[in-house]
Every structure is written in structure tokens, then in C-alpha cells.
mmCIF file of C-alpha atoms and ligand atoms in Angstrom:
data_model
loop_
_atom_site.group_PDB
_atom_site.id
_atom_site.type_symbol
_atom_site.label_atom_id
_atom_site.label_comp_id
_atom_site.label_asym_id
_atom_site.label_seq_id
_atom_site.Cartn_x
_atom_site.Cartn_y
_atom_site.Cartn_z
ATOM 1 C CA MET A 1 144.955 -64.118 -154.327
ATOM 2 C CA THR A 2 147.688 -61.639 -153.470
ATOM 3 C CA VAL A 3 148.153 -60.109 -150.024
ATOM 4 C CA LEU A 4 149.252 -56.473 -149.832
ATOM 5 C CA LEU A 5 151.366 -55.572 -146.810
ATOM 6 C CA THR A 6 151.907 -51.921 -146.014
ATOM 7 C CA GLY A 7 155.029 -51.461 -143.905
ATOM 8 C CA GLY A 8 156.182 -54.896 -145.055
ATOM 9 C CA ALA A 9 159.847 -53.903 -144.866
ATOM 10 C CA GLY A 10 159.591 -52.945 -141.200
ATOM 11 C CA TYR A 11 160.207 -54.956 -138.059
ATOM 12 C CA ILE A 12 156.878 -56.797 -137.735
ATOM 13 C CA GLY A 13 155.878 -56.513 -141.394
ATOM 14 C CA SER A 14 159.034 -58.226 -142.638
ATOM 15 C CA HIS A 15 158.488 -61.174 -140.288
ATOM 16 C CA MET A 16 155.016 -61.415 -141.788
ATOM 17 C CA VAL A 17 156.323 -61.303 -145.354
ATOM 18 C CA HIS A 18 158.716 -64.160 -144.559
ATOM 19 C CA ALA A 19 155.928 -66.182 -142.905
ATOM 20 C CA LEU A 20 153.588 -65.690 -145.874
ATOM 21 C CA VAL A 21 156.246 -66.468 -148.485
ATOM 22 C CA GLU A 22 157.229 -69.614 -146.557
ATOM 23 C CA ALA A 23 153.545 -70.625 -146.648
ATOM 24 C CA GLY A 24 153.517 -70.223 -150.441
ATOM 25 C CA GLU A 25 151.424 -67.042 -150.525
ATOM 26 C CA ARG A 26 151.751 -64.307 -153.142
ATOM 27 C CA VAL A 27 152.611 -60.991 -151.501
ATOM 28 C CA VAL A 28 153.326 -57.414 -152.506
ATOM 29 C CA VAL A 29 154.747 -54.699 -150.254
ATOM 30 C CA ILE A 30 154.285 -50.944 -150.044
ATOM 31 C CA ASP A 31 156.781 -49.294 -147.702
ATOM 32 C CA ASN A 32 158.246 -45.787 -147.636
ATOM 33 C CA LEU A 33 161.427 -47.183 -146.003
ATOM 34 C CA SER A 34 161.256 -44.534 -143.267
ATOM 35 C CA THR A 35 162.003 -47.225 -140.709
ATOM 36 C CA GLY A 36 162.079 -50.319 -142.917
ATOM 37 C CA PHE A 37 164.815 -51.953 -144.988
ATOM 38 C CA SER A 38 164.419 -53.379 -148.495
ATOM 39 C CA ALA A 39 167.065 -55.980 -147.592
ATOM 40 C CA PHE A 40 164.607 -57.474 -145.087
ATOM 41 C CA LEU A 41 162.419 -58.774 -147.907
ATOM 42 C CA PRO A 42 162.928 -62.254 -149.305
ATOM 43 C CA GLU A 43 164.115 -62.307 -152.913
ATOM 44 C CA GLY A 44 161.387 -61.861 -155.508
ATOM 45 C CA VAL A 45 158.900 -60.000 -153.312
ATOM 46 C CA PRO A 46 157.700 -56.890 -155.185
ATOM 47 C CA LEU A 47 158.396 -53.717 -153.192
ATOM 48 C CA PHE A 48 156.808 -50.396 -154.054
ATOM 49 C CA ILE A 49 158.654 -47.622 -152.290
ATOM 50 C CA GLY A 50 155.990 -45.109 -151.368
ATOM 51 C CA ASP A 51 153.393 -44.138 -148.885
ATOM 52 C CA ALA A 52 150.368 -46.171 -147.866
ATOM 53 C CA ALA A 53 148.514 -42.828 -147.964
ATOM 54 C CA ASP A 54 149.215 -42.473 -151.701
ATOM 55 C CA GLU A 55 145.863 -43.626 -153.067
ATOM 56 C CA ASN A 56 147.014 -43.698 -156.697
ATOM 57 C CA LEU A 57 149.924 -45.935 -155.775
ATOM 58 C CA VAL A 58 147.770 -48.225 -153.646
ATOM 59 C CA GLU A 59 145.018 -48.513 -156.270
ATOM 60 C CA GLY A 60 147.605 -49.259 -158.965
ATOM 61 C CA VAL A 61 149.205 -52.001 -156.851
ATOM 62 C CA ILE A 62 145.840 -53.552 -155.913
ATOM 63 C CA THR A 63 144.730 -53.667 -159.545
ATOM 64 C CA ALA A 64 148.028 -54.816 -161.033
ATOM 65 C CA HIS A 65 148.568 -57.588 -158.469
ATOM 66 C CA GLY A 66 145.005 -58.765 -157.890
ATOM 67 C CA VAL A 67 145.137 -57.931 -154.187
ATOM 68 C CA GLU A 68 142.387 -59.671 -152.160
ATOM 69 C CA SER A 69 143.536 -58.823 -148.617
ATOM 70 C CA ILE A 70 145.431 -55.964 -147.022
ATOM 71 C CA ILE A 71 147.526 -56.231 -143.880
ATOM 72 C CA HIS A 72 148.267 -52.732 -142.687
ATOM 73 C CA PHE A 73 151.454 -52.478 -140.619
ATOM 74 C CA ALA A 74 152.708 -49.047 -141.718
ATOM 75 C CA GLY A 75 152.557 -46.483 -138.940
ATOM 76 C CA SER A 76 154.365 -44.812 -136.078
ATOM 77 C CA VAL A 77 154.776 -46.703 -132.819
ATOM 78 C CA VAL A 78 156.680 -44.767 -130.166
ATOM 79 C CA VAL A 79 154.562 -43.563 -127.226
ATOM 80 C CA PRO A 80 156.903 -40.704 -126.086
ATOM 81 C CA ASP A 81 157.259 -39.420 -129.670
ATOM 82 C CA SER A 82 153.492 -39.266 -129.915
ATOM 83 C CA MET A 83 153.368 -37.113 -126.761
ATOM 84 C CA ARG A 84 155.825 -34.673 -128.341
ATOM 85 C CA ASP A 85 154.281 -34.603 -131.811
ATOM 86 C CA PRO A 86 150.657 -35.776 -131.734
ATOM 87 C CA LEU A 87 149.794 -34.439 -135.172
ATOM 88 C CA ALA A 88 152.452 -36.643 -136.746
ATOM 89 C CA TYR A 89 150.741 -39.638 -135.165
ATOM 90 C CA TYR A 90 147.259 -38.617 -136.309
ATOM 91 C CA ARG A 91 148.704 -38.180 -139.813
ATOM 92 C CA ASN A 92 150.838 -41.340 -140.000
ATOM 93 C CA ASN A 93 148.360 -43.601 -138.267
ATOM 94 C CA THR A 94 144.830 -42.258 -138.598
ATOM 95 C CA MET A 95 144.926 -40.222 -141.820
ATOM 96 C CA THR A 96 147.089 -42.716 -143.678
ATOM 97 C CA THR A 97 144.641 -45.489 -142.873
ATOM 98 C CA ARG A 98 141.782 -43.317 -144.085
ATOM 99 C CA SER A 99 143.468 -42.972 -147.476
ATOM 100 C CA LEU A 100 144.373 -46.656 -147.599
ATOM 101 C CA LEU A 101 140.785 -47.642 -146.792
ATOM 102 C CA ASN A 102 139.472 -45.288 -149.452
ATOM 103 C CA ALA A 103 141.635 -47.032 -152.049
ATOM 104 C CA ALA A 104 140.659 -50.466 -150.697
ATOM 105 C CA VAL A 105 136.932 -49.657 -150.893
ATOM 106 C CA LYS A 106 137.240 -48.230 -154.408
ATOM 107 C CA CYS A 107 138.978 -51.401 -155.560
ATOM 108 C CA GLY A 108 136.594 -53.745 -153.723
ATOM 109 C CA VAL A 109 139.166 -55.313 -151.356
ATOM 110 C CA GLY A 110 137.100 -57.362 -148.910
ATOM 111 C CA ARG A 111 139.585 -58.292 -146.179
ATOM 112 C CA PHE A 112 141.651 -56.045 -143.946
ATOM 113 C CA ILE A 113 143.929 -56.826 -141.000
ATOM 114 C CA PHE A 114 144.948 -53.884 -138.863
ATOM 115 C CA SER A 115 147.849 -53.521 -136.422
ATOM 116 C CA SER A 116 146.390 -51.917 -133.329
ATOM 117 C CA THR A 117 147.773 -51.768 -129.837
ATOM 118 C CA ALA A 118 147.059 -52.437 -126.189
ATOM 119 C CA ALA A 119 147.701 -48.707 -125.725
ATOM 120 C CA VAL A 120 144.044 -48.157 -126.702
ATOM 121 C CA TYR A 121 143.046 -49.358 -123.216
ATOM 122 C CA GLY A 122 145.029 -46.847 -121.171
ATOM 123 C CA ASN A 123 145.242 -47.964 -117.537
ATOM 124 C CA PRO A 124 142.722 -50.815 -117.418
ATOM 125 C CA ASP A 125 140.429 -51.319 -114.397
ATOM 126 C CA GLN A 126 141.079 -55.059 -114.562
ATOM 127 C CA VAL A 127 144.138 -57.064 -115.562
ATOM 128 C CA PRO A 128 144.350 -59.240 -117.640
ATOM 129 C CA VAL A 129 142.469 -56.836 -119.872
ATOM 130 C CA SER A 130 139.774 -58.184 -122.191
ATOM 131 C CA GLU A 131 138.572 -56.694 -125.449
ATOM 132 C CA HIS A 132 135.393 -55.554 -123.652
ATOM 133 C CA ALA A 133 137.356 -53.186 -121.421
ATOM 134 C CA LEU A 134 136.850 -49.460 -121.765
ATOM 135 C CA THR A 135 139.238 -47.740 -124.176
ATOM 136 C CA ARG A 136 140.835 -44.704 -122.568
ATOM 137 C CA PRO A 137 144.213 -44.181 -124.255
ATOM 138 C CA LEU A 138 146.859 -42.215 -122.335
ATOM 139 C CA SER A 139 148.857 -41.194 -125.402
ATOM 140 C CA PRO A 140 148.215 -39.791 -128.870
ATOM 141 C CA TYR A 141 149.716 -43.060 -130.160
ATOM 142 C CA GLY A 142 146.906 -45.030 -128.481
ATOM 143 C CA SER A 143 144.311 -42.467 -129.555
ATOM 144 C CA SER A 144 145.479 -42.492 -133.170
ATOM 145 C CA LYS A 145 145.101 -46.282 -133.281
ATOM 146 C CA LEU A 146 141.719 -46.215 -131.518
ATOM 147 C CA MET A 147 140.412 -43.629 -133.986
ATOM 148 C CA THR A 148 141.549 -45.928 -136.775
ATOM 149 C CA GLU A 149 139.759 -48.907 -135.226
ATOM 150 C CA ILE A 150 136.515 -46.895 -135.107
ATOM 151 C CA MET A 151 136.954 -45.753 -138.711
ATOM 152 C CA LEU A 152 137.685 -49.292 -139.889
ATOM 153 C CA HIS A 153 134.561 -50.587 -138.140
ATOM 154 C CA ASP A 154 132.363 -47.970 -139.849
ATOM 155 C CA VAL A 155 133.941 -48.452 -143.260
ATOM 156 C CA ALA A 156 133.668 -52.228 -143.064
ATOM 157 C CA SER A 157 129.994 -52.046 -142.059
ATOM 158 C CA ALA A 158 129.176 -49.665 -144.899
ATOM 159 C CA HIS A 159 131.121 -51.425 -147.633
ATOM 160 C CA GLY A 160 130.901 -55.147 -146.951
ATOM 161 C CA MET A 161 134.497 -55.492 -145.817
ATOM 162 C CA ASN A 162 135.583 -57.920 -143.084
ATOM 163 C CA TYR A 163 138.438 -57.080 -140.770
ATOM 164 C CA VAL A 164 140.533 -58.371 -137.933
ATOM 165 C CA VAL A 165 141.951 -55.785 -135.551
ATOM 166 C CA LEU A 166 144.916 -57.196 -133.648
ATOM 167 C CA ARG A 167 145.707 -55.263 -130.505
ATOM 168 C CA TYR A 168 149.391 -55.978 -130.032
ATOM 169 C CA PHE A 169 150.829 -56.154 -126.565
ATOM 170 C CA ASN A 170 154.648 -55.742 -126.347
ATOM 171 C CA VAL A 171 156.251 -57.171 -129.452
ATOM 172 C CA ALA A 172 159.864 -58.282 -129.017
ATOM 173 C CA GLY A 173 162.378 -60.866 -130.171
ATOM 174 C CA ALA A 174 163.544 -61.563 -133.693
ATOM 175 C CA ASP A 175 163.480 -64.201 -136.394
ATOM 176 C CA PRO A 176 164.802 -67.421 -134.761
ATOM 177 C CA LEU A 177 167.243 -67.730 -137.713
ATOM 178 C CA ALA A 178 168.427 -64.127 -137.132
ATOM 179 C CA ARG A 179 167.703 -63.151 -140.751
ATOM 180 C CA ILE A 180 165.672 -60.114 -139.663
ATOM 181 C CA GLY A 181 164.900 -58.205 -136.475
ATOM 182 C CA LEU A 182 164.484 -54.730 -135.045
ATOM 183 C CA ALA A 183 167.071 -52.535 -136.744
ATOM 184 C CA THR A 184 165.543 -49.082 -136.483
ATOM 185 C CA VAL A 185 168.194 -46.643 -135.348
ATOM 186 C CA GLY A 186 167.063 -44.886 -132.180
ATOM 187 C CA ALA A 187 164.522 -47.575 -131.299
ATOM 188 C CA THR A 188 163.145 -47.080 -127.799
ATOM 189 C CA HIS A 189 161.559 -50.415 -126.893
ATOM 190 C CA LEU A 190 162.637 -52.045 -123.671
ATOM 191 C CA VAL A 191 164.049 -55.356 -124.898
ATOM 192 C CA LYS A 192 165.885 -53.596 -127.736
ATOM 193 C CA ILE A 193 167.468 -51.070 -125.356
ATOM 194 C CA ALA A 194 168.428 -53.855 -122.948
ATOM 195 C CA VAL A 195 170.111 -55.991 -125.629
ATOM 196 C CA GLU A 196 171.933 -52.896 -126.882
ATOM 197 C CA ALA A 197 173.271 -52.475 -123.338
ATOM 198 C CA ALA A 198 174.173 -56.174 -123.154
ATOM 199 C CA THR A 199 176.148 -55.898 -126.413
ATOM 200 C CA GLY A 200 178.054 -52.878 -125.140
ATOM 201 C CA GLN A 201 176.369 -50.349 -127.422
ATOM 202 C CA ARG A 202 175.017 -48.362 -124.474
ATOM 203 C CA ALA A 203 176.578 -47.698 -121.127
ATOM 204 C CA LYS A 204 173.353 -48.186 -119.169
ATOM 205 C CA ILE A 205 169.625 -48.635 -119.252
ATOM 206 C CA ASP A 206 167.168 -46.336 -117.508
ATOM 207 C CA VAL A 207 164.173 -47.822 -115.717
ATOM 208 C CA PHE A 208 161.350 -45.345 -116.175
ATOM 209 C CA GLY A 209 159.510 -45.417 -112.878
ATOM 210 C CA THR A 210 160.208 -47.608 -109.857
ATOM 211 C CA ASP A 211 157.416 -46.202 -107.669
ATOM 212 C CA TYR A 212 154.413 -47.823 -109.344
ATOM 213 C CA PRO A 213 152.161 -49.888 -107.058
ATOM 214 C CA THR A 214 153.459 -53.147 -108.578
ATOM 215 C CA PRO A 215 155.449 -55.856 -106.747
ATOM 216 C CA ASP A 216 158.853 -54.365 -107.671
ATOM 217 C CA GLY A 217 157.685 -50.809 -108.448
ATOM 218 C CA SER A 218 158.309 -50.972 -112.206
ATOM 219 C CA CYS A 219 155.729 -51.294 -115.018
ATOM 220 C CA ILE A 220 154.492 -54.701 -116.163
ATOM 221 C CA ARG A 221 154.203 -55.822 -119.782
ATOM 222 C CA ASP A 222 153.067 -58.880 -121.737
ATOM 223 C CA PHE A 223 155.811 -59.614 -124.290
ATOM 224 C CA ILE A 224 154.941 -61.506 -127.452
ATOM 225 C CA HIS A 225 157.534 -62.947 -129.837
ATOM 226 C CA VAL A 226 157.413 -61.272 -133.241
ATOM 227 C CA SER A 227 157.289 -64.649 -135.050
ATOM 228 C CA ASP A 228 154.258 -65.721 -133.015
ATOM 229 C CA LEU A 229 152.665 -62.388 -133.850
ATOM 230 C CA ALA A 230 153.269 -63.031 -137.555
ATOM 231 C CA GLN A 231 151.627 -66.444 -137.213
ATOM 232 C CA ALA A 232 148.646 -64.775 -135.507
ATOM 233 C CA HIS A 233 148.247 -62.630 -138.641
ATOM 234 C CA ARG A 234 148.367 -65.736 -140.805
ATOM 235 C CA ALA A 235 145.672 -67.289 -138.646
ATOM 236 C CA ALA A 236 143.634 -64.068 -138.951
ATOM 237 C CA LEU A 237 143.935 -64.243 -142.735
ATOM 238 C CA SER A 238 142.693 -67.863 -142.764
ATOM 239 C CA TYR A 239 139.850 -66.833 -140.486
ATOM 240 C CA LEU A 240 138.747 -64.075 -142.865
ATOM 241 C CA ARG A 241 139.119 -66.319 -145.900
ATOM 242 C CA GLY A 242 136.872 -68.806 -144.124
ATOM 243 C CA ASN A 243 134.212 -66.065 -143.980
ATOM 244 C CA GLY A 244 134.892 -65.159 -140.357
ATOM 245 C CA GLY A 245 133.178 -61.923 -139.341
ATOM 246 C CA SER A 246 134.907 -58.726 -138.255
ATOM 247 C CA VAL A 247 136.538 -59.060 -134.858
ATOM 248 C CA THR A 248 138.962 -57.301 -132.507
ATOM 249 C CA LEU A 249 141.510 -59.498 -130.728
ATOM 250 C CA ASN A 250 144.145 -59.014 -128.060
ATOM 251 C CA CYS A 251 147.471 -60.357 -129.177
ATOM 252 C CA GLY A 252 149.697 -61.314 -126.254
ATOM 253 C CA TYR A 253 150.458 -64.392 -124.170
ATOM 254 C CA GLY A 254 148.533 -63.384 -121.062
ATOM 255 C CA ARG A 255 151.518 -63.233 -118.728
ATOM 256 C CA GLY A 256 153.226 -60.116 -117.397
ATOM 257 C CA TYR A 257 156.866 -59.379 -116.580
ATOM 258 C CA SER A 258 158.055 -56.236 -114.889
ATOM 259 C CA VAL A 259 160.617 -53.940 -116.497
ATOM 260 C CA LEU A 260 163.152 -55.019 -113.846
ATOM 261 C CA GLU A 261 162.432 -58.722 -114.448
ATOM 262 C CA THR A 262 162.862 -58.209 -118.165
ATOM 263 C CA ILE A 263 166.211 -56.489 -117.699
ATOM 264 C CA GLU A 264 167.253 -59.311 -115.370
ATOM 265 C CA ALA A 265 166.313 -61.851 -118.070
ATOM 266 C CA VAL A 266 168.580 -60.018 -120.529
ATOM 267 C CA ARG A 267 171.434 -60.103 -118.021
ATOM 268 C CA ARG A 268 170.878 -63.816 -117.386
ATOM 269 C CA VAL A 269 170.569 -64.857 -121.035
ATOM 270 C CA SER A 270 173.503 -62.711 -122.189
ATOM 271 C CA GLY A 271 175.683 -63.533 -119.187
ATOM 272 C CA ARG A 272 176.702 -59.854 -119.171
ATOM 273 C CA THR A 273 176.145 -57.149 -116.622
ATOM 274 C CA PHE A 274 175.404 -53.557 -117.475
ATOM 275 C CA ALA A 275 174.398 -50.542 -115.455
ATOM 276 C CA VAL A 276 170.739 -50.071 -114.598
ATOM 277 C CA GLN A 277 169.681 -46.600 -113.513
ATOM 278 C CA TYR A 278 166.394 -45.740 -111.851
ATOM 279 C CA ALA A 279 164.750 -42.794 -113.596
ATOM 280 C CA PRO A 280 161.461 -40.877 -113.290
ATOM 281 C CA ARG A 281 158.255 -42.222 -114.805
ATOM 282 C CA ARG A 282 157.886 -41.753 -118.558
ATOM 283 C CA PRO A 283 154.829 -39.662 -119.538
ATOM 284 C CA GLY A 284 152.105 -41.714 -121.254
ATOM 285 C CA ASP A 285 153.208 -45.051 -119.754
ATOM 286 C CA ILE A 286 150.557 -47.511 -118.681
ATOM 287 C CA MET A 287 151.327 -49.249 -115.380
ATOM 288 C CA THR A 288 150.314 -52.861 -116.019
ATOM 289 C CA MET A 289 149.329 -54.237 -119.391
ATOM 290 C CA VAL A 290 148.608 -57.947 -119.706
ATOM 291 C CA ALA A 291 146.257 -59.520 -122.239
ATOM 292 C CA ASP A 292 143.222 -61.646 -121.593
ATOM 293 C CA THR A 293 143.861 -64.027 -124.490
ATOM 294 C CA SER A 294 140.673 -66.098 -124.361
ATOM 295 C CA ARG A 295 139.115 -64.489 -127.422
ATOM 296 C CA ILE A 296 142.089 -64.908 -129.764
ATOM 297 C CA ARG A 297 142.592 -68.499 -128.627
ATOM 298 C CA THR A 298 138.966 -69.430 -129.335
ATOM 299 C CA THR A 299 138.593 -67.379 -132.537
ATOM 300 C CA LEU A 300 141.816 -68.138 -134.405
ATOM 301 C CA ASP A 301 143.669 -71.353 -135.067
ATOM 302 C CA TRP A 302 146.824 -70.008 -133.405
ATOM 303 C CA ALA A 303 149.297 -71.856 -131.204
ATOM 304 C CA PRO A 304 152.229 -69.705 -130.031
ATOM 305 C CA GLN A 305 155.642 -71.378 -130.294
ATOM 306 C CA TYR A 306 157.881 -68.974 -128.384
ATOM 307 C CA ASP A 307 155.879 -68.200 -125.256
ATOM 308 C CA ASP A 308 158.933 -67.809 -123.052
ATOM 309 C CA LEU A 309 160.673 -64.568 -122.055
ATOM 310 C CA GLU A 310 164.185 -66.068 -122.179
ATOM 311 C CA THR A 311 163.590 -67.354 -125.729
ATOM 312 C CA ILE A 312 162.361 -63.918 -126.793
ATOM 313 C CA VAL A 313 165.430 -62.328 -125.239
ATOM 314 C CA ALA A 314 167.795 -64.942 -126.728
ATOM 315 C CA HIS A 315 166.486 -64.271 -130.240
ATOM 316 C CA ALA A 316 166.624 -60.496 -129.738
ATOM 317 C CA LEU A 317 170.189 -60.830 -128.485
ATOM 318 C CA ALA A 318 171.349 -63.068 -131.359
ATOM 319 C CA TRP A 319 169.918 -60.585 -133.843
ATOM 320 C CA GLU A 320 171.462 -57.602 -132.021
ATOM 321 C CA GLU A 321 174.893 -59.236 -132.022
ATOM 322 C CA LYS A 322 174.651 -59.869 -135.755
ATOM 323 C CA LEU A 323 173.463 -56.320 -136.432
ATOM 324 C CA PHE A 324 176.242 -54.843 -134.279
ATOM 325 C CA ARG A 325 178.909 -56.898 -136.107
ATOM 326 C CA GLU A 326 177.534 -55.871 -139.497
ATOM 327 C CA ARG A 327 177.422 -52.193 -138.541
ATOM 328 C CA GLN A 328 180.981 -52.329 -137.238
ATOM 329 C CA ASP A 329 182.130 -53.929 -140.498
ATOM 330 C CA GLU A 330 180.440 -51.139 -142.447
ATOM 331 C CA MET A 331 182.147 -48.372 -140.426
ATOM 332 C CA PRO A 332 185.258 -46.862 -142.023
ATOM 333 C CA HIS A 333 188.329 -47.945 -140.060
ATOM 334 C CA ALA A 334 190.418 -45.258 -138.409
ATOM 335 C CA ALA A 335 193.545 -46.363 -140.291
ATOM 336 C CA SER A 336 191.974 -45.879 -143.709
ATOM 337 C CA ALA A 337 190.198 -42.618 -142.817
HETATM 338 N N1 UDP B 401 161.212 -48.778 -120.446
HETATM 339 C C1 UDP B 401 162.253 -48.485 -119.568
HETATM 340 N N2 UDP B 401 163.466 -48.148 -120.085
HETATM 341 C C2 UDP B 401 163.703 -48.087 -121.437
HETATM 342 C C3 UDP B 401 162.649 -48.401 -122.315
HETATM 343 C C4 UDP B 401 161.404 -48.737 -121.789
HETATM 344 O O1 UDP B 401 162.084 -48.500 -118.349
HETATM 345 O O2 UDP B 401 164.826 -47.759 -121.841
HETATM 346 C C5 UDP B 401 159.895 -49.139 -119.892
HETATM 347 C C6 UDP B 401 158.785 -48.163 -120.299
HETATM 348 O O3 UDP B 401 158.768 -47.042 -119.445
HETATM 349 C C7 UDP B 401 157.566 -49.064 -120.154
HETATM 350 C C8 UDP B 401 158.089 -50.452 -120.547
HETATM 351 O O4 UDP B 401 159.507 -50.379 -120.411
HETATM 352 O O5 UDP B 401 157.169 -49.122 -118.807
HETATM 353 C C9 UDP B 401 157.766 -50.812 -121.981
HETATM 354 O O6 UDP B 401 158.107 -49.723 -122.807
HETATM 355 P P1 UDP B 401 158.285 -49.857 -124.371
HETATM 356 O O7 UDP B 401 158.691 -48.527 -124.917
HETATM 357 O O8 UDP B 401 159.147 -51.034 -124.676
HETATM 358 O O9 UDP B 401 156.824 -50.273 -124.900
HETATM 359 P P2 UDP B 401 155.371 -49.608 -124.647
HETATM 360 O O10 UDP B 401 154.750 -50.448 -123.566
HETATM 361 O O11 UDP B 401 155.567 -48.167 -124.277
HETATM 362 O O12 UDP B 401 154.686 -49.760 -125.959
#
């Protein structure tokens, strides 16, 4: 009864590995370490450094470890990058999943949990957005994930696999014990950028678009704490093990905060001020994205613990401070250079 996590050394995947290990599960990780860190894995967790698209590797790991479920985190996640280099996103997200599914089908793996995104909706007609809403992605990132959802649906129907697609809203925060968090250099996500500014690592933060028809003119997002997201995956795994049928679920809290409100929360929690600069809209951005959470709450046995923006920010900040200290300690000192 082993669970295979692709991308298990990354930001969300590593929180999931910790949650599963703490629950006494057997896990194995495949990660190419492009954005992940082997140090994020708890001791004793087998890590295979390689690509989730490498079918020989995946089949070998499934067979050797008796894998019964796959949780597929590996992929690329930055909307603006996907606008610049769409083919990279169709390769890393869509094509990689095709290879992974091929290996899973060949080896008879019956359960699959897939990390999708609210970006599949594009600008929704109604907010909060439900899973029934039309999918009209505005970015290759959203399209690459939507194509994968469609493929997974077809593969599961043909081969007797059951899946849960989790459409993540805006994942933020860090492990409440600050053991792990978002450490990717050059990360672009709002809370990360804001805590970097609060810790003095950036001079300012840009607000991309202040002329949207929202109350304060900036975009609105539904932030979910990464540890709650990990617990949602655990609940999805229990659901599938209990013979739950394939389902697609929004994964957010159902409450929106504007970009300006989020930055203000970082200022308040950190007690530090930093410059905020109004900038043009960012191509591919959705204006308002808030989850209708009724389906996940009725389908899964999931009770979020950190449904509070200030808590999310506090954990992100504690992690960022630790990371900043560690990176400074690693840097060669001028005197010894
Ligand atoms: N954003 C911003 N400044 C930044 C980073 C992000 O104004 O430095 C905005 C971005 O334009 C979007 C929202 O914050 O409206 C969330 O962006 P993020 O990249 O965190 O997540 P996304 O919703 O694109 O997945």
C-alpha cells in the first residue's frame, strides 16, 4: 500500500509527504529536483531523482514499491512563464502526465490524484465559481492542466482507474513548524513576493493592475494554506480507498482577498513597511477567483485548520525569515573572500 508522489520534493508535494509520513503511510517520491529540494523530505523516504515522464523509471518504482496510488504534483506553475513559453508547459504538464498515466495503466495502478488549478476556469461568469462552470483558460498554464484533466478522465474511464482532480486556488503559507516552505529561487507568487519584501530581500512589490472593476481595483484571490491543501489530498486518498468514484473538486476556502488587502496583511503581520508600486496588468491574470467549496466539503472528510489570511501570512513569514537566515549563513563572507 505505497503512495507514489511525483514532485514530492517540491513546495506542495513535500508538505504532502510530511502529512502522509506523519499518518504512518508508506511513500516513495520521484522528483527531478528542478524546483524541489531533497532536504525537504523526512528521513527514510525513498527519493528517485528523475522525471515523472520517464516511463521506465516510473514502472520500476511502481513495481519495486508496490505502489497502489499516485499523487501527481510534478509540473510547472507560473502563469507568466507559460505565456512566454507555452510549449514548455504542454511538455511539463500535459505530456509528462500522458507518460505517467501510460506507466500507471501498464502497472494496473487504480487510484490517481491530480494537481489541477482554478486557472482552468479563466474569468468565470459567476463567483464563487463551481466545478460546473465553463472552462475557458486564459493562459497556456491553465490550458495545459485542463488538457490533462480531459486526458485523465478518458484514461480512467477506459482502464478502470479512479481519480480525484483537485483544482487548487491560491496556495500559500508554509509548514506551521517552519520545517519546509516555498524556497524556489525566483518564485513569483504574491504572498512569497510580499514576505520577501517584508524581510528586506526586495525593495518593493509591484501590484499588477489597479484598474480592475473590483472594490479596490486589484485582483481577488482565494488563498489556501498549504498544510490544509495537503490534508485535502489525504482526504481524497481516503475517499478513493473507500471506493469513491472519480470526481473533480475545487480546493479553496471560498473567501476572496484582493492583492492590496493581501499586501496589507503582510505589512500588519510583519510589522514592517515596504514600498508598494502600482504597475500595469499582468497578461493572463484572471480578475476574481474564489472557490465554491460546497462539493469538496460534502465529498471529502476535510476540515481546514488554517482558514485565516493572517495565519497563512504568519507561517509564510516565519519560513521566509528562516530561509533568509540560512541563505545568509551559506554566503561566503566578504572578509574571507
Ligand atoms: N501579483 C502582484 N504582484 C506580484 C505577484 C502577484 O500584483 O508581485 C498579483 C497577480 O497579478 C495576481 C495575484 O497577485 O493578480 C496572484 O498572482 P500569483 O502569481 O500569486 O498567483 P496566480 O493567481 O497567478 O496563480
